[in-house]
XYZ file of C-alpha atoms in Angstrom:
265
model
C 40.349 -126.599 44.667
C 41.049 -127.893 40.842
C 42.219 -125.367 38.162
C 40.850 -126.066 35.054
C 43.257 -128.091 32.562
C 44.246 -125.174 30.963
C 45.943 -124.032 33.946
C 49.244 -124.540 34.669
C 50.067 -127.290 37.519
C 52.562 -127.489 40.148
C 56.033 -126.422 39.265
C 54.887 -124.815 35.872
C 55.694 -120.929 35.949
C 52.158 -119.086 35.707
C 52.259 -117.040 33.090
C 49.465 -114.708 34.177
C 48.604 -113.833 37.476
C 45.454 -114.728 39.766
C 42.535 -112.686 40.556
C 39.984 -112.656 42.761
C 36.155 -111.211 41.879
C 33.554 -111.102 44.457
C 31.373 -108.609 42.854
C 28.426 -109.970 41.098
C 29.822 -113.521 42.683
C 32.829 -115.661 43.393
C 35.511 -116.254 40.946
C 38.795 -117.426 40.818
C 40.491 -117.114 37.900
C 44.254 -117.808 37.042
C 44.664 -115.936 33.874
C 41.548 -116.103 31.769
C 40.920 -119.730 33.238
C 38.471 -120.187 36.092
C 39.506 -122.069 39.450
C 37.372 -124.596 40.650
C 36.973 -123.816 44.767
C 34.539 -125.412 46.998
C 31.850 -123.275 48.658
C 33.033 -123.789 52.006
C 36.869 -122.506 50.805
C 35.324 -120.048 49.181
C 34.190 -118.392 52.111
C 37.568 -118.472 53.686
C 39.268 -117.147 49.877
C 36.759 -113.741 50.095
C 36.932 -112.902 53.598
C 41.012 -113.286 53.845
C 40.331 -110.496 50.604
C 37.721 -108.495 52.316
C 40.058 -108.478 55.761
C 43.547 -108.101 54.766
C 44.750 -107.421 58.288
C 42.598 -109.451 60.635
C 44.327 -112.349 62.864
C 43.704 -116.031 62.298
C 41.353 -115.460 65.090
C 39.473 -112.815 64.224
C 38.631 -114.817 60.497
C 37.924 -118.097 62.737
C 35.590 -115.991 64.637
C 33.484 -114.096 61.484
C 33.772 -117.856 59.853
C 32.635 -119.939 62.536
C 30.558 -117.371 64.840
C 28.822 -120.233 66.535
C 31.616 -122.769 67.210
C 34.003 -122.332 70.287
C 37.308 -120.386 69.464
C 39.384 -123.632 69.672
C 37.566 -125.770 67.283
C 36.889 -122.655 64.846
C 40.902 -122.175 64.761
C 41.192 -125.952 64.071
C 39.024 -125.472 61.154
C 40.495 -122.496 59.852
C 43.877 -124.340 59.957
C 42.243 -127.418 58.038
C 41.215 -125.093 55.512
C 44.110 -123.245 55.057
C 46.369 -126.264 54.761
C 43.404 -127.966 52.210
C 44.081 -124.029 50.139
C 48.213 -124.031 50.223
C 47.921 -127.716 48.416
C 46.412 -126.195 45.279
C 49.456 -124.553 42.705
C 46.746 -121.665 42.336
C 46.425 -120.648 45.673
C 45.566 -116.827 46.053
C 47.119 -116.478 49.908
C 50.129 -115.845 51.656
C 50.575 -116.490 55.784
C 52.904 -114.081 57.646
C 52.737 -114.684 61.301
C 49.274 -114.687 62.959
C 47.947 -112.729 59.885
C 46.684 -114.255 56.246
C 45.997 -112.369 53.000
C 45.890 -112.456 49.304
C 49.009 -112.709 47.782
C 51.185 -109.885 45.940
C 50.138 -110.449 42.484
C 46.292 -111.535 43.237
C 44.190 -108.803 41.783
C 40.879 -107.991 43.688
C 38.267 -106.282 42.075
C 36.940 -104.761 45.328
C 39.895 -103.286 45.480
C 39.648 -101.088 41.753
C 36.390 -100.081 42.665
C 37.673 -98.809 46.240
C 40.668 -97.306 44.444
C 38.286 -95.837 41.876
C 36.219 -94.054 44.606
C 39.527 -93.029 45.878
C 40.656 -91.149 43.163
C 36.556 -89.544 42.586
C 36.980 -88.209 46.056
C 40.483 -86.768 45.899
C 39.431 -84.601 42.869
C 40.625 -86.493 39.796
C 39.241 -85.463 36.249
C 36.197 -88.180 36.462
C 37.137 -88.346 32.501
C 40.223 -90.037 33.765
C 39.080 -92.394 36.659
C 38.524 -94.978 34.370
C 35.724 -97.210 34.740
C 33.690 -95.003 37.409
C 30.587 -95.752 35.924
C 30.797 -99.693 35.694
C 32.690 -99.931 39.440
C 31.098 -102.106 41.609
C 27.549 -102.229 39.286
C 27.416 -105.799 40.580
C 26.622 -106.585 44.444
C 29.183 -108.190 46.956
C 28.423 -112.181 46.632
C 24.957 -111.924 45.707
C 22.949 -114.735 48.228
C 25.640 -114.966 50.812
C 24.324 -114.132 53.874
C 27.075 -114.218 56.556
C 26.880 -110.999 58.654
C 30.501 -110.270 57.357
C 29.289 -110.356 53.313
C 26.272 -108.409 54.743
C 28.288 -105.550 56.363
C 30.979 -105.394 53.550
C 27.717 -105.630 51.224
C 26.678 -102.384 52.287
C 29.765 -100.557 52.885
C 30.510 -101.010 49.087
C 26.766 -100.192 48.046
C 27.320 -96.795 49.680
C 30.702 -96.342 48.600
C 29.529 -96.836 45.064
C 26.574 -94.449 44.918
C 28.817 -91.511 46.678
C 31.228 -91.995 43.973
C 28.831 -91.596 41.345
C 27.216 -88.550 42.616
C 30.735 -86.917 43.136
C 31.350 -87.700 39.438
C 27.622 -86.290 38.455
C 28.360 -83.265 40.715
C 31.928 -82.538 39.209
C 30.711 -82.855 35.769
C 27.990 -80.859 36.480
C 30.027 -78.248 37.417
C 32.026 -78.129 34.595
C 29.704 -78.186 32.452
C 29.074 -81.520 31.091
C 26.078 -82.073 31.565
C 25.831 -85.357 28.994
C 27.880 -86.909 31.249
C 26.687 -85.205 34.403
C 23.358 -87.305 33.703
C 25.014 -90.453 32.903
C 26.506 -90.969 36.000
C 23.363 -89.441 38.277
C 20.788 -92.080 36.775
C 23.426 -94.719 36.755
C 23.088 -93.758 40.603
C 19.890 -93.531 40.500
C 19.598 -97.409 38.833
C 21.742 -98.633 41.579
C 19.019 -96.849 44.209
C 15.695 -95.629 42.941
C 14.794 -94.562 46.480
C 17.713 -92.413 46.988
C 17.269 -88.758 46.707
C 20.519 -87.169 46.351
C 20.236 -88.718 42.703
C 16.828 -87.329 41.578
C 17.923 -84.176 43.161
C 21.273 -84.167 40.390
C 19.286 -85.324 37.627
C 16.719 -82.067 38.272
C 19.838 -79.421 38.387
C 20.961 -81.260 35.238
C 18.199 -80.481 33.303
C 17.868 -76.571 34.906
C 21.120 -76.454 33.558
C 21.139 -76.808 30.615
C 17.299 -75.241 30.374
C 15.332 -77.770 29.946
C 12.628 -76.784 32.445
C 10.170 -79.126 31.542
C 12.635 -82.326 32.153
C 13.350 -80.992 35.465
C 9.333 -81.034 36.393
C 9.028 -83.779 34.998
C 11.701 -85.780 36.573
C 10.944 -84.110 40.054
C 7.136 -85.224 39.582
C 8.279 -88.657 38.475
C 10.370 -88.956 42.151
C 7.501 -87.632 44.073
C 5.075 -89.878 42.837
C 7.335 -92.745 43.278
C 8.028 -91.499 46.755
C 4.268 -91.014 47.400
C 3.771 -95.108 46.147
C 6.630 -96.838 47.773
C 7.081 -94.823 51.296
C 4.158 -92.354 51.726
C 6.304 -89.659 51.972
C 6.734 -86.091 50.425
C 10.374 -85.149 48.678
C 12.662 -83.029 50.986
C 12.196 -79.315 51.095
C 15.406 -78.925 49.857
C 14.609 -80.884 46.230
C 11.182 -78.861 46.266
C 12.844 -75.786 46.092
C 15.071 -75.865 42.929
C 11.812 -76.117 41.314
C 10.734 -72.812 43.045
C 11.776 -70.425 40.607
C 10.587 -72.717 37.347
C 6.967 -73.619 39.234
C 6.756 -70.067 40.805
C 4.457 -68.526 37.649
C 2.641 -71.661 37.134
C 1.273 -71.756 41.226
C 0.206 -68.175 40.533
C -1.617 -68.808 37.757
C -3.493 -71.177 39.323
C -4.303 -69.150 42.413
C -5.346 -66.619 40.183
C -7.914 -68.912 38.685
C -8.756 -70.501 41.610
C -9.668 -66.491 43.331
C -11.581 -65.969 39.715
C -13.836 -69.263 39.054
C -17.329 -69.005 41.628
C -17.506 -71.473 44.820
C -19.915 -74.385 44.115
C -22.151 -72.899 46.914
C -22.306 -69.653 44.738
C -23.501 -71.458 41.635
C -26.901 -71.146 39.937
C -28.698 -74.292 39.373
């Protein structure tokens, strides 16, 4: 590791703290100023922040899957020593465990925090930052099974939060917001239908029936392209009151114009 020469070296008082940024990629930064970490510490840096409690085994083990458990200690013990050499190390070691220290910030842990507060009913006015949270994946082209897993976890996290905050805006009425957060859902998974499904009872909502067909057609034809599939019956029926008089009128023109056979020529 090698702060940049803005940063303060050993025995001069930081005066900011460290943080730690895996989302959208690996940063260290001490203050404003970025840490220079090799990829291979790197690894060991955003796992000890992803698993706060696991042993020095259990990170051996997710680090070095394929190497037998003495060697992978040995090299998590190489590493850690190489990491507690630098004046901007982010860790602390307490017994058999090792995590980020005190005063590191995480940003996986605001947008965990942020979800946090979405689920357990907090004005989404107030939960500052909802929308942004986690826009950026976990370490974009890692591919460790741990980075996968944790990947995910947080990709799911993310989009629940964001349709709670669509659904409790939605609720209370505002609805500018409401769709803000349901297509910034609906950026983060096109696929998804819980989304499309919000951004439809936006638009009922505040009566704008032709959005809401039009932004239900737009899903199903996308859904139709991509997975040759229909939407659910539950998102085709909060069109069923708005598409009711349309389907009639074109049964009723469908009983009224002649069959082809009954045509004259």
């Amino acid at each position: 590791m090698a702060a940049d020469p803005s940063v303060p070296t050993a025995g001069d008082p930081p005066e900011t703290g460290v943080s730690l940024h895996l989302l959208g990629g690996f940063r260290l930064l001490h203050g404003p100023a970025p840490v220079v970490v090799p990829r291979g510490l790197q690894r060991v840096i955003a796992l000890i922040g992803l698993r706060p409690d696991a042993t020095r085994s259990q990170l051996a083990g997710l680090l070095w899957p394929d190497a037998p458990e003495e060697r992978a200690l040995s090299s998590l013990r190489t590493a850690l020593w190489r990491l507690r050499q630098d004046p901007c190390c982010p860790m602390t070691v307490a017994g058999d465990t090792v995590r980020l220290g005190p005063g590191v910030g995480l940003d996986v842990d605001d947008l965990v925090g942020t979800a946090a507060r979405v689920r357990d009913g907090d004005d989404p006015r107030i939960a500052a930052g909802a929308l942004a949270a986690g826009r950026h994946d976990l370490l974009p082209g890692w591919y460790d099974d741990w980075v996968l897993l944790d990947r995910e976890r947080l990709r799911q996290l993310r989009l629940h939060m964001l349709e709670r905050v669509a659904g409790q805006h939605l609720v209370a009425g505002r609805h500018g917001e409401a769709l803000e957060a349901a297509l910034e859902a609906m950026a983060a998974e096109p696929l998804r239908e819980t989304p499309h499904r919000l951004v439809v009872r936006i638009h009922l909502a505040e009566g704008n029936a032709f959005e809401a067909v039009h932004a239900f057609y737009v899903y199903r034809d996308l859904l139709r392209r991509e997975l040759r599939v229909e939407p659910s019956p539950a998102m085709s029926a909060l069109l069923n009151d708005t598409l009711a008089p349309i389907r009639e009128a074109s049964r009723e023109a469908a009983v009224g114009r002649p069959s082809p056979a009954g045509r004259r020529t």
